[in-house]
Coordinates of C-alpha atoms in Angstrom, one line a residue:
M1 CA 0.0 0.0 0.0
I2 CA 2.8 2.3 0.8
G3 CA 4.2 1.7 -2.7
R4 CA 1.0 2.5 -4.4
R5 CA 0.7 5.7 -2.4
E6 CA 4.2 6.9 -3.3
G7 CA 3.5 6.2 -6.9
A8 CA 0.3 8.2 -6.8
L9 CA 2.2 11.1 -5.3
M10 CA 4.9 11.0 -7.9
R11 CA 2.2 11.1 -10.7
N12 CA 0.5 14.0 -9.0
N13 CA 3.8 16.0 -8.7
S14 CA 4.6 15.3 -12.4
S15 CA 1.2 16.5 -13.6
H16 CA 1.5 19.7 -11.4
S17 CA 4.9 20.5 -12.9
Q18 CA 3.6 20.0 -16.4
W19 CA 0.7 22.3 -15.6
K20 CA 3.0 25.1 -14.3
S21 CA 5.1 24.8 -17.4
K22 CA 2.1 25.2 -19.7
V23 CA 1.0 28.3 -17.7
V24 CA 4.4 30.0 -18.1
T25 CA 4.4 29.2 -21.8
A26 CA 1.0 30.6 -22.3
V27 CA 1.9 33.8 -20.4
A28 CA 5.1 34.2 -22.6
I29 CA 3.1 33.7 -25.7
G30 CA 0.5 36.3 -24.6
V31 CA 3.1 38.9 -23.8
L32 CA 4.7 38.3 -27.2
I33 CA 1.4 38.6 -29.0
G34 CA 0.7 41.8 -27.1
C35 CA 4.0 43.3 -28.1
I36 CA 3.3 42.4 -31.8
F37 CA -0.2 44.1 -31.6
A38 CA 1.3 47.2 -29.9
F39 CA 3.8 47.6 -32.7
L40 CA 1.3 47.0 -35.5
F41 CA -1.6 49.0 -34.0
P42 CA -0.1 52.0 -32.0
N43 CA -3.5 53.8 -31.9
G44 CA -5.3 50.7 -30.5
F45 CA -7.0 47.8 -32.1
F46 CA -10.4 49.4 -31.9
Y47 CA -9.3 52.9 -33.2
S48 CA -12.1 54.3 -35.4
V49 CA -11.5 56.0 -38.8
P50 CA -12.2 59.8 -38.6
T51 CA -15.6 60.9 -39.7
S52 CA -16.1 62.8 -42.9
T53 CA -16.6 66.1 -41.0
S54 CA -13.5 65.9 -38.9
S55 CA -11.6 64.6 -41.9
N56 CA -12.7 67.5 -44.0
R57 CA -11.8 69.9 -41.3
H58 CA -8.4 68.3 -41.0
L59 CA -7.9 68.4 -44.8
S60 CA -9.0 72.0 -44.9
L61 CA -6.4 73.0 -42.4
A62 CA -3.8 71.2 -44.5
G63 CA -4.9 73.2 -47.5
S64 CA -6.6 70.3 -49.4
K65 CA -10.3 70.8 -48.7
T66 CA -12.5 68.3 -50.5
Q67 CA -16.0 69.7 -49.8
E68 CA -17.7 72.7 -48.3
N69 CA -20.6 73.1 -46.0
P70 CA -22.4 76.1 -44.5
A71 CA -20.9 75.7 -41.0
E72 CA -17.4 75.7 -42.4
C73 CA -18.1 78.8 -44.6
E74 CA -19.4 80.7 -41.6
S75 CA -16.3 79.7 -39.6
S76 CA -14.1 80.9 -42.5
D77 CA -15.9 84.3 -42.7
R78 CA -15.6 84.8 -39.0
L79 CA -11.9 84.0 -39.1
N80 CA -11.5 86.6 -41.9
M81 CA -13.4 89.2 -39.9
L82 CA -11.3 88.6 -36.9
K83 CA -8.2 89.0 -39.0
S84 CA -9.5 92.3 -40.4
E85 CA -10.2 93.5 -36.9
L86 CA -6.8 92.5 -35.8
V87 CA -5.2 94.5 -38.6
A88 CA -7.3 97.5 -37.7
V89 CA -6.4 97.3 -34.0
S90 CA -2.7 96.9 -35.0
D91 CA -2.9 100.1 -37.1
K92 CA -4.6 102.0 -34.4
N93 CA -2.1 100.8 -31.9
A94 CA 0.8 102.0 -34.1
E95 CA -0.9 105.4 -34.5
L96 CA -1.3 105.7 -30.7
K97 CA 2.3 104.7 -30.2
K98 CA 3.3 107.4 -32.7
Q99 CA 1.2 110.0 -30.8
V100 CA 2.6 108.9 -27.5
K101 CA 6.1 109.3 -28.9
E102 CA 5.4 112.8 -30.1
L103 CA 3.9 113.8 -26.8
T104 CA 6.8 112.3 -25.0
E105 CA 9.2 114.3 -27.2
R106 CA 7.3 117.5 -26.6
L107 CA 7.4 116.9 -22.8
R108 CA 11.1 116.2 -23.0
F109 CA 11.7 119.6 -24.8
A110 CA 9.5 121.3 -22.3
E111 CA 11.4 119.9 -19.4
Q112 CA 14.7 120.9 -21.0
G113 CA 13.5 124.5 -21.3
K114 CA 12.2 124.6 -17.8
D115 CA 14.7 126.3 -15.4
Q116 CA 17.3 126.1 -18.1
A117 CA 19.5 128.7 -16.5
Q118 CA 19.8 126.8 -13.3
K119 CA 20.6 123.6 -15.2
Q120 CA 23.3 125.4 -17.1
F121 CA 24.8 126.7 -13.9
L122 CA 24.8 123.3 -12.3
A123 CA 26.5 121.9 -15.3
L124 CA 29.2 124.6 -15.0
G125 CA 29.8 124.5 -11.3
K126 CA 29.4 121.8 -8.6
Q127 CA 26.8 122.2 -5.9
Q128 CA 27.9 123.5 -2.5
K129 CA 26.8 123.3 1.1
A130 CA 25.3 126.3 2.8
G131 CA 27.9 128.3 4.8
P132 CA 27.6 129.8 8.3
F133 CA 24.7 132.0 9.3
G134 CA 24.8 135.4 7.6
T135 CA 27.3 134.4 4.9
V136 CA 24.9 132.7 2.5
K137 CA 24.0 134.4 -0.8
G138 CA 22.0 133.0 -3.7
L139 CA 22.9 133.0 -7.3
R140 CA 22.5 136.4 -9.0
T141 CA 24.2 135.9 -12.4
N142 CA 22.8 133.4 -14.9
P143 CA 25.3 132.0 -17.4
T144 CA 25.4 133.3 -20.9
V145 CA 24.1 131.3 -23.8
V146 CA 26.4 129.5 -26.3
P147 CA 26.6 131.8 -29.3
D148 CA 24.8 130.6 -32.4
E149 CA 26.4 132.3 -35.4
S150 CA 24.1 130.5 -37.9
V151 CA 21.3 132.8 -36.8
N152 CA 22.6 135.7 -38.7
P153 CA 26.1 135.4 -40.3
R154 CA 25.9 138.9 -41.8
L155 CA 25.3 140.5 -38.5
V156 CA 28.0 138.4 -36.9
K157 CA 30.7 140.0 -39.2
L158 CA 29.4 143.5 -38.4
L159 CA 29.3 142.9 -34.6
E160 CA 32.9 141.5 -34.6
K161 CA 34.0 144.9 -35.8
I162 CA 31.9 147.1 -33.6
A163 CA 31.4 145.4 -30.2
V164 CA 33.8 145.9 -27.3
R165 CA 34.0 142.9 -24.9
Q166 CA 30.9 141.4 -26.5
E167 CA 28.8 144.5 -25.7
L168 CA 27.3 147.4 -27.7
I169 CA 24.6 150.1 -27.7
V170 CA 21.7 149.4 -30.1
A171 CA 19.1 151.9 -31.2
L172 CA 16.2 151.5 -33.7
A173 CA 15.3 154.5 -35.9
N174 CA 13.2 155.6 -38.9
R175 CA 12.8 158.9 -40.7
N176 CA 10.4 160.2 -38.0
V177 CA 13.2 160.5 -35.5
K178 CA 16.0 161.7 -37.8
E179 CA 16.7 165.0 -35.9
M180 CA 16.8 163.4 -32.5
L181 CA 19.0 160.6 -33.9
E182 CA 21.5 163.2 -34.9
V183 CA 21.7 164.6 -31.4
W184 CA 21.9 161.1 -30.1
F185 CA 24.9 159.9 -32.1
T186 CA 26.7 163.3 -31.9
N187 CA 26.9 163.0 -28.1
I188 CA 27.9 159.4 -28.3
K189 CA 30.8 160.3 -30.5
R190 CA 31.7 163.2 -28.2
V191 CA 32.2 160.9 -25.2
N192 CA 34.3 158.5 -27.3
I193 CA 31.8 155.6 -27.3
T194 CA 32.7 153.4 -30.3
N195 CA 30.6 150.3 -29.7
Y196 CA 27.2 151.5 -30.9
L197 CA 24.9 150.6 -33.8
V198 CA 21.8 152.0 -35.4
V199 CA 19.3 149.5 -36.8
A200 CA 17.8 151.4 -39.7
L201 CA 14.2 150.8 -40.4
D202 CA 14.1 152.5 -43.7
D203 CA 16.5 153.5 -46.5
E204 CA 16.7 157.2 -45.6
I205 CA 18.1 156.5 -42.1
E206 CA 20.5 154.0 -43.5
Q207 CA 21.9 156.6 -46.0
F208 CA 21.9 159.3 -43.3
C209 CA 24.0 157.1 -40.9
Q210 CA 26.4 156.2 -43.7
S211 CA 26.9 159.8 -44.6
N212 CA 27.7 160.6 -41.0
Q213 CA 30.1 157.6 -40.4
V214 CA 27.6 156.1 -38.0
P215 CA 27.6 152.2 -37.8
V216 CA 24.4 151.1 -39.3
Y217 CA 22.6 147.8 -39.9
K218 CA 19.6 147.2 -42.1
R219 CA 17.8 143.9 -41.7
D220 CA 16.9 141.6 -44.5
P221 CA 13.5 142.3 -45.9
D222 CA 10.6 141.3 -43.7
A223 CA 7.2 142.6 -44.9
A224 CA 5.5 142.7 -41.5
V225 CA 8.4 144.3 -39.7
D226 CA 9.2 146.7 -42.6
N227 CA 5.7 148.2 -42.7
I228 CA 5.8 149.0 -39.0
G229 CA 9.4 150.2 -39.2
K230 CA 8.9 152.6 -42.0
T231 CA 5.5 154.2 -41.1
G232 CA 5.0 153.4 -37.4
G233 CA 5.1 155.9 -34.5
N234 CA 7.3 155.6 -31.4
H235 CA 5.2 152.9 -29.7
K236 CA 4.9 150.7 -32.7
V237 CA 8.7 151.0 -33.4
S238 CA 9.4 150.3 -29.7
G239 CA 7.5 147.0 -30.0
L240 CA 9.8 145.9 -32.8
K241 CA 12.9 146.1 -30.7
F242 CA 12.1 143.0 -28.7
R243 CA 12.0 140.9 -31.8
I244 CA 15.1 142.4 -33.3
L245 CA 17.2 142.2 -30.0
R246 CA 16.7 138.5 -29.9
E247 CA 19.3 137.9 -32.7
F248 CA 21.9 139.9 -30.8
L249 CA 21.4 137.9 -27.7
Q250 CA 21.5 134.6 -29.6
L251 CA 24.8 135.6 -31.1
G252 CA 26.2 136.0 -27.5
Y253 CA 26.2 139.8 -27.2
G254 CA 25.1 142.0 -24.3
V255 CA 23.0 144.9 -25.5
L256 CA 22.4 148.3 -24.0
L257 CA 19.1 149.1 -25.7
S258 CA 18.6 152.8 -26.3
D259 CA 15.8 155.0 -27.5
V260 CA 17.0 158.0 -29.5
D261 CA 15.6 160.7 -27.1
I262 CA 18.6 160.2 -24.9
V263 CA 21.7 162.4 -24.4
Y264 CA 24.9 160.6 -23.5
L265 CA 27.2 162.4 -21.1
Q266 CA 29.5 159.6 -20.1
N267 CA 30.2 156.0 -21.2
P268 CA 27.5 153.9 -19.7
F269 CA 29.5 150.7 -19.9
D270 CA 31.7 152.1 -17.1
H271 CA 28.7 152.2 -14.8
L272 CA 27.0 148.8 -15.3
Y273 CA 27.0 146.0 -12.7
R274 CA 26.3 143.1 -15.1
D275 CA 25.0 140.9 -12.2
S276 CA 21.4 140.5 -13.5
D277 CA 19.6 139.5 -16.7
V278 CA 18.1 142.9 -17.0
E279 CA 19.6 146.2 -15.7
S280 CA 17.2 149.0 -16.3
M281 CA 16.6 152.7 -15.6
S282 CA 13.5 153.6 -13.7
D283 CA 10.6 155.9 -14.3
G284 CA 10.6 156.6 -10.6
H285 CA 11.6 160.1 -9.4
D286 CA 12.8 159.5 -5.8
N287 CA 14.2 156.7 -3.7
R288 CA 10.8 155.3 -2.8
T289 CA 9.4 155.2 -6.3
A290 CA 12.6 154.1 -8.1
Y291 CA 13.7 151.4 -5.7
G292 CA 10.4 150.2 -4.1
F293 CA 8.4 151.0 -1.0
N294 CA 5.8 149.5 1.4
D295 CA 2.6 151.2 0.6
V296 CA -0.2 150.8 3.2
F297 CA -3.7 150.5 1.8
D298 CA -6.5 151.6 4.2
E299 CA -9.9 150.0 4.2
P300 CA -11.9 151.3 7.2
A301 CA -14.8 148.8 6.7
M302 CA -12.4 146.0 7.7
G303 CA -12.1 147.3 11.2
W304 CA -9.2 145.8 13.0
A305 CA -7.7 144.6 9.7
R306 CA -8.3 147.9 7.9
Y307 CA -4.6 148.3 7.0
A308 CA -3.1 146.2 4.2
H309 CA 0.5 146.4 3.3
T310 CA 1.5 146.4 -0.4
M311 CA 4.9 146.5 -2.1
R312 CA 5.2 149.0 -4.9
I313 CA 7.8 150.1 -7.4
W314 CA 7.5 152.4 -10.4
V315 CA 8.0 150.7 -13.7
Y316 CA 11.3 150.1 -15.5
N317 CA 11.8 152.2 -18.7
S318 CA 11.7 149.9 -21.7
G319 CA 13.6 152.6 -23.7
F320 CA 16.9 152.2 -21.9
F321 CA 18.0 148.9 -20.4
Y322 CA 21.0 146.6 -20.5
I323 CA 20.2 143.0 -21.2
R324 CA 22.6 140.0 -21.0
P325 CA 22.6 137.1 -23.4
T326 CA 21.0 134.5 -21.1
I327 CA 18.1 132.1 -21.4
P328 CA 15.7 134.2 -19.1
S329 CA 16.6 137.3 -21.1
I330 CA 15.7 135.7 -24.4
E331 CA 12.5 134.2 -22.8
L332 CA 11.6 137.8 -21.8
L333 CA 12.0 139.1 -25.3
D334 CA 9.9 136.2 -26.7
R335 CA 7.1 136.8 -24.2
V336 CA 6.9 140.5 -24.8
A337 CA 7.1 140.2 -28.6
T338 CA 4.4 137.5 -28.6
R339 CA 2.0 139.5 -26.6
L340 CA 2.6 142.7 -28.6
S341 CA 1.8 140.8 -31.8
K342 CA -1.6 139.8 -30.4
E343 CA -2.6 142.7 -28.1
D344 CA -3.0 146.4 -28.6
A345 CA -0.8 147.2 -25.7
W346 CA 2.0 149.5 -24.6
D347 CA 5.3 147.8 -24.9
Q348 CA 6.6 149.3 -21.6
A349 CA 3.6 148.0 -19.7
V350 CA 4.0 144.5 -21.1
F351 CA 7.7 144.6 -20.5
N352 CA 7.2 145.2 -16.8
E353 CA 4.3 142.8 -16.4
E354 CA 6.4 139.9 -17.8
L355 CA 9.4 141.0 -15.7
F356 CA 7.6 141.4 -12.4
F357 CA 4.4 139.4 -12.2
P358 CA 5.1 136.3 -10.0
S359 CA 4.0 132.7 -10.7
H360 CA 0.4 132.0 -9.6
P361 CA -2.4 129.6 -10.6
G362 CA -2.6 129.5 -14.3
Y363 CA 0.5 131.5 -14.9
E364 CA 4.2 130.8 -14.7
G365 CA 6.3 133.9 -14.0
L366 CA 9.6 134.7 -15.6
H367 CA 12.6 133.6 -13.5
A368 CA 14.9 136.5 -14.4
A369 CA 17.2 138.6 -12.2
K370 CA 16.8 142.4 -12.4
R371 CA 18.6 145.5 -11.2
T372 CA 17.4 149.1 -11.0
M373 CA 20.0 151.6 -12.2
D374 CA 21.0 154.6 -10.1
M375 CA 18.3 157.2 -10.9
Y376 CA 20.7 160.1 -10.7
M377 CA 23.3 158.5 -13.0
F378 CA 20.7 157.2 -15.4
M379 CA 18.3 160.1 -15.2
N380 CA 14.8 160.4 -16.6
S381 CA 13.5 163.9 -17.5
K382 CA 11.0 164.0 -14.6
V383 CA 13.9 163.7 -12.1
L384 CA 15.9 166.4 -14.1
F385 CA 13.2 169.0 -14.5
K386 CA 11.3 168.5 -11.3
T387 CA 14.1 167.9 -8.8
V388 CA 17.7 168.1 -10.0
R389 CA 17.6 171.5 -11.8
N390 CA 16.2 173.1 -8.6
D391 CA 18.7 171.6 -6.2
E392 CA 22.1 173.3 -5.9
K393 CA 23.9 170.1 -5.0
L394 CA 22.2 167.7 -7.3
N395 CA 22.5 170.0 -10.4
K396 CA 26.3 169.8 -10.0
L397 CA 26.3 166.0 -10.5
K398 CA 27.0 164.8 -14.0
P399 CA 24.7 162.0 -15.0
V400 CA 25.7 159.2 -17.4
I401 CA 22.7 159.8 -19.6
V402 CA 19.5 161.9 -19.6
H403 CA 16.4 160.3 -21.1
V404 CA 13.7 162.8 -22.2
N405 CA 11.0 160.2 -21.7
Y406 CA 8.4 162.3 -19.7
H407 CA 8.0 165.1 -22.2
P408 CA 6.7 165.3 -25.7
D409 CA 8.9 168.3 -26.7
K410 CA 11.9 166.0 -26.8
L411 CA 14.2 167.7 -29.3
P412 CA 14.4 171.2 -27.6
R413 CA 14.8 169.6 -24.2
M414 CA 17.6 167.3 -25.5
K415 CA 19.4 170.4 -26.9
A416 CA 18.9 172.2 -23.6
V417 CA 20.4 169.2 -21.7
V418 CA 23.5 169.5 -23.9
E419 CA 23.7 173.2 -23.3
F420 CA 23.5 172.7 -19.5
Y421 CA 25.8 169.8 -19.0
V422 CA 28.2 170.1 -21.9
N423 CA 28.4 173.8 -22.6
G424 CA 27.9 174.9 -19.0
K425 CA 24.9 177.2 -19.7
Q426 CA 23.3 177.4 -16.2
D427 CA 20.0 178.7 -17.3
A428 CA 19.5 176.4 -20.2
L429 CA 16.9 174.3 -18.4
K430 CA 14.9 177.1 -16.7
A431 CA 12.6 177.9 -19.6
F432 CA 10.9 174.5 -19.5
P433 CA 7.9 173.6 -17.3
E434 CA 8.1 170.6 -15.0
G435 CA 5.5 168.8 -17.0
S436 CA 4.1 169.1 -20.5
N437 CA 1.7 171.7 -21.8
W438 CA -1.0 169.1 -22.4

């Protein structure tokens, strides 16, 4: 029995081993078949062929469309419309970029022009710390501009011969002031001033100056300027000087602008400070009016606050002032010339408004340094005929110039000034009233 049992166990073991071998073989065959199907059918054995619609869409994207349908046409039209809108938006964007660039450029130029004088100074000199108490002083003299000879080459050659240390006297004249002009340049020659120039506004004055060996300059033809220069009165001609002076400053020259109703008794260049953009004579007739004063305004209705303090100064005379070639000076000329071209205004009033009015809401004031000339050295005719001629001490002083600006009878008073100060005739001024007859 034991033998039969062992035989049965051996048969069972043999059949079990055979069964395991078959299983392993079947698994290996399955794996091999799987690899073959994976290689032959990468998209799966049950992968469906694309439908006609998706196939057509695929073919249309490849450029080989085989048939059309309404849905596809609508999609194509929509695509074209979107493309057109995209092009339009791109063009608009390019235009906006161009406008932004232009505005940015304008803003850059505006920033460059703002406070240009201060920027020029900072470029020329390094910044400094404030010193001890009582020793600190702010800037008073703006730097001069770099000369631009391309502005007027013809004038450059003339100024190189006439100017002394880049300075000269300039006067504008037409035939209406011919007699006063003769008194003007006769006394300039008498005190040995050589750096002066007459800007002739017509042919007659040009020929008159040439015949008297007076340096003269006639501008290139300019219809608008020429009409005013040839036929205009004193105020119209005065308005031209702000436009004409600009070229002198651009060329780097300091100019002592002079009306022709002025008698020169000394060389004015020996009495200038040159520490400001504009150095002008005053229309004031005493220390208060010429140099400024605190004027108290009384308004009783305000009770406790009835007194209001105001600062006042009489205007600068736009017929005699020294102007340095600086950015603020040129800006002043531009402002005045622009306003006079648009307004029916007096040039002296506009000159002072632009020079003195401070910045305030809606207005940016001119940042220019200014100095008032000594009223007894640079004397107006009110000071002379109201005060000086009646004062024994003051009438012995010899002024640099006398400007007959307060009186319409200019020529006889100019001649009387020459008689009094040059020829020593003590009663030469007595016949004239303090004011005018009208």
